[in-house]
XYZ file of C-alpha atoms in Angstrom:
275
model
C 123.238 87.990 124.815
C 121.070 89.212 121.677
C 119.596 87.263 120.403
C 120.323 87.898 116.315
C 117.024 86.057 115.191
C 114.711 88.493 115.896
C 113.954 89.994 113.311
C 113.479 93.999 114.981
C 116.907 93.827 116.440
C 118.460 93.376 112.959
C 117.066 95.253 110.701
C 116.561 97.665 114.074
C 120.699 98.825 113.906
C 120.592 99.501 110.115
C 117.839 102.479 110.716
C 120.241 102.706 113.581
C 123.447 103.184 111.991
C 122.091 105.183 108.840
C 120.535 107.937 112.015
C 124.217 108.612 113.161
C 126.060 108.599 110.183
C 129.117 107.012 111.827
C 133.169 107.734 110.675
C 134.815 105.185 109.823
C 138.539 105.547 109.596
C 139.950 103.462 106.993
C 143.268 102.550 106.555
C 143.122 99.718 103.642
C 144.444 98.901 100.544
C 144.868 100.987 97.332
C 142.351 99.037 95.121
C 139.742 99.072 96.963
C 139.625 102.602 98.192
C 137.573 104.263 96.044
C 134.767 101.181 96.468
C 135.112 101.494 99.837
C 134.438 104.943 100.272
C 131.347 105.083 98.061
C 130.423 101.405 99.506
C 129.880 103.356 103.263
C 128.453 106.498 101.753
C 125.772 104.461 99.984
C 124.677 102.587 102.821
C 124.597 105.281 105.433
C 128.260 105.925 106.820
C 131.152 108.666 106.333
C 134.215 107.011 105.467
C 138.081 108.983 105.769
C 141.103 107.341 104.314
C 144.182 109.182 106.672
C 147.260 106.966 106.107
C 149.944 109.904 107.398
C 151.636 109.014 110.667
C 151.069 112.559 111.170
C 147.505 112.354 112.135
C 146.382 108.986 112.237
C 146.482 108.938 115.611
C 143.971 111.976 115.674
C 141.383 110.206 112.633
C 141.068 106.950 114.597
C 140.617 109.937 118.225
C 138.033 110.898 116.454
C 136.412 108.102 114.480
C 133.668 105.987 115.150
C 135.413 103.124 114.584
C 138.768 101.913 112.701
C 139.633 99.503 110.020
C 142.740 98.078 109.650
C 142.940 96.128 106.251
C 146.617 94.896 104.862
C 145.701 94.475 101.151
C 148.978 96.099 100.110
C 151.016 96.306 102.926
C 154.135 98.604 103.154
C 156.674 98.817 106.719
C 155.345 102.557 106.506
C 151.203 101.307 106.820
C 152.005 98.965 109.537
C 153.414 101.885 111.799
C 150.195 104.062 110.505
C 147.539 101.237 111.892
C 149.643 100.969 115.169
C 149.350 104.387 116.060
C 146.004 104.388 114.541
C 144.921 101.763 116.501
C 146.882 102.464 119.919
C 145.190 105.429 119.874
C 141.591 104.408 119.094
C 142.036 101.544 121.904
C 142.701 104.884 124.484
C 139.321 106.056 122.690
C 137.511 103.261 123.251
C 136.378 103.427 119.428
C 136.444 99.438 117.562
C 138.883 98.466 115.450
C 138.397 95.907 112.893
C 141.364 93.532 110.980
C 140.836 92.426 107.617
C 144.463 90.094 106.756
C 144.352 90.313 103.282
C 146.718 87.441 102.165
C 147.553 86.087 105.442
C 150.225 83.331 104.991
C 151.189 84.708 101.546
C 154.306 86.269 102.179
C 156.112 86.144 106.252
C 156.203 90.185 106.073
C 152.450 90.040 105.557
C 152.348 87.421 108.490
C 154.279 88.852 110.778
C 152.788 92.175 110.716
C 149.164 90.826 111.679
C 151.018 89.058 114.015
C 153.101 92.833 114.858
C 149.578 94.692 114.903
C 147.952 91.965 116.848
C 150.926 92.200 119.129
C 150.319 96.263 119.818
C 146.595 96.072 119.254
C 142.921 95.512 120.968
C 141.027 94.692 118.165
C 137.192 94.267 118.537
C 136.913 92.291 115.261
C 138.850 89.521 112.868
C 137.326 89.110 109.238
C 138.576 87.441 107.054
C 137.805 83.899 104.338
C 139.168 80.707 105.733
C 142.486 80.613 104.785
C 143.142 83.866 106.294
C 142.153 83.530 109.302
C 143.509 80.302 110.066
C 146.638 81.300 109.212
C 146.271 84.255 111.934
C 145.326 81.699 114.373
C 148.155 79.182 113.667
C 146.424 77.059 111.941
C 147.834 75.492 108.698
C 145.653 76.342 105.585
C 147.060 76.682 102.647
C 146.784 80.390 100.209
C 145.455 81.312 97.427
C 144.056 84.549 97.350
C 140.422 83.548 97.865
C 138.628 80.732 100.638
C 141.219 77.874 100.180
C 139.473 75.719 103.236
C 135.706 74.834 101.526
C 133.478 73.049 103.678
C 131.748 74.972 106.197
C 132.418 72.921 108.860
C 136.454 73.573 108.530
C 134.934 77.476 108.630
C 133.011 76.947 111.970
C 136.173 75.154 113.213
C 138.458 77.825 112.499
C 136.892 80.682 113.590
C 135.812 79.479 116.681
C 139.443 78.130 117.093
C 140.628 81.775 116.277
C 138.447 83.695 118.335
C 139.479 81.782 121.621
C 143.276 82.466 120.635
C 142.681 86.043 119.598
C 140.456 86.702 122.207
C 138.170 88.626 119.980
C 134.680 87.890 117.564
C 135.905 86.388 114.298
C 133.962 86.959 110.744
C 134.653 84.235 108.063
C 132.812 85.107 105.032
C 132.726 82.332 102.081
C 128.912 81.484 100.282
C 127.834 80.858 103.706
C 129.642 83.398 106.897
C 130.409 82.044 110.159
C 130.356 84.388 113.382
C 131.635 83.580 116.705
C 132.867 85.542 120.051
C 134.118 81.840 120.933
C 130.729 80.093 122.266
C 127.567 80.938 120.228
C 128.050 80.467 116.445
C 125.846 82.604 114.337
C 125.332 81.352 110.108
C 124.549 84.254 107.925
C 123.274 82.570 104.239
C 123.006 85.843 102.545
C 125.483 86.953 99.343
C 125.642 85.975 95.685
C 128.293 83.822 93.976
C 129.512 87.406 91.822
C 130.945 89.416 94.557
C 133.702 86.884 94.251
C 134.143 88.664 90.377
C 134.404 92.387 92.063
C 137.349 93.412 93.846
C 137.399 94.500 96.643
C 134.130 93.094 98.015
C 134.865 91.477 100.826
C 136.843 94.629 101.985
C 134.228 96.689 101.531
C 132.223 94.234 104.184
C 134.834 94.517 106.429
C 134.057 98.780 106.512
C 129.894 98.218 106.347
C 130.382 95.352 109.507
C 132.651 98.541 111.200
C 129.952 100.867 110.587
C 127.624 98.815 112.283
C 130.286 97.599 114.924
C 130.494 102.088 115.697
C 126.203 101.245 116.909
C 125.975 98.656 118.370
C 128.425 97.619 121.414
C 127.873 93.359 120.976
C 130.239 92.872 117.910
C 128.491 89.408 116.864
C 125.249 91.251 116.225
C 126.436 93.825 115.035
C 127.881 91.643 112.245
C 125.149 89.809 111.656
C 123.329 92.220 110.898
C 126.501 93.713 108.706
C 126.033 90.559 106.789
C 122.370 89.928 105.943
C 122.468 94.129 104.881
C 125.527 93.751 102.668
C 124.391 90.396 101.260
C 120.630 90.990 101.242
C 122.102 93.768 99.116
C 124.118 91.582 96.713
C 120.742 89.170 95.945
C 118.176 92.301 95.241
C 120.955 93.258 92.509
C 120.568 89.240 91.194
C 117.666 89.146 91.496
C 116.501 92.401 89.405
C 118.895 91.615 86.699
C 119.741 88.217 86.320
C 122.145 88.518 83.488
C 124.197 91.414 85.482
C 127.972 91.532 84.753
C 130.680 91.852 87.072
C 130.991 95.464 85.935
C 127.891 97.055 85.971
C 127.084 94.767 88.883
C 129.223 97.095 91.017
C 127.332 100.265 90.534
C 123.970 98.686 90.693
C 125.147 96.817 93.905
C 126.111 100.352 95.371
C 122.319 101.363 94.638
C 120.820 98.439 96.689
C 123.038 99.282 99.756
C 121.636 102.679 99.239
C 117.954 102.116 99.070
C 117.977 98.246 101.279
C 115.486 98.342 104.463
C 114.544 97.124 107.329
C 111.862 95.041 105.407
C 114.098 94.519 102.640
C 116.549 92.494 105.988
C 112.915 91.039 108.048
C 111.858 89.523 104.491
C 115.073 88.629 102.922
C 117.631 87.241 105.874
C 119.057 83.680 106.064
C 120.665 83.335 109.428
C 121.332 80.107 111.780
C 122.205 80.418 115.392
C 123.081 80.452 117.895
C 123.909 76.403 117.436
C 124.709 74.383 120.581
C 122.900 76.032 122.844
């Protein structure tokens, strides 16, 4: 497997993604749609938001990646997600699942399992509590990351990756990415991101943009996490007193301007561990 600590490898994926401008089909939640679309445009991808069951299959077939986000869940959305997911699978298009609020209600939990039973996903991206719930591990769901230690995150991520059979990304103060064997930590980012609704949802879509141009999902995820986190750091470093409202606009600007040189200079990647 590619060693993602190779700086040229990680940084180079940003340029590859921008050159291709992959089309990312988002079936996401109503709270974050605008921020997600603008964020994808800023970093260099091409967003499309299509939800109707009459067209999602066709759209997923022409897209370069599909993102399923259950933040504002309805039965109709679940049906559309499964139709789109099956079409993406048939077209060998990667599928990223963001299980927002997994475990908060029985409907939400059952819907996630229904999606997983019908669709082969490429990456599961969530906070530790969400991923733990999807993997059948006990965790309290509060809408934020309720499993605090980095060691817990690593255990949950590895368990989930092995159980579900796909790479897992758990985001928090430090992010964890694993395929169940190799384990990587990414330390880029800033706490102000927790004050912006949709920061995690946009991240899932940005990871999809990197995965769209790189078959190694772990490598692509690490590259996307580093770029995303560094953009946030650059905002706060240039404007230490910035609040969450102004941060959103400045963050989009940094996603647009972040470079390979920024990633080479600022990336905080540890791994693989245990080798």
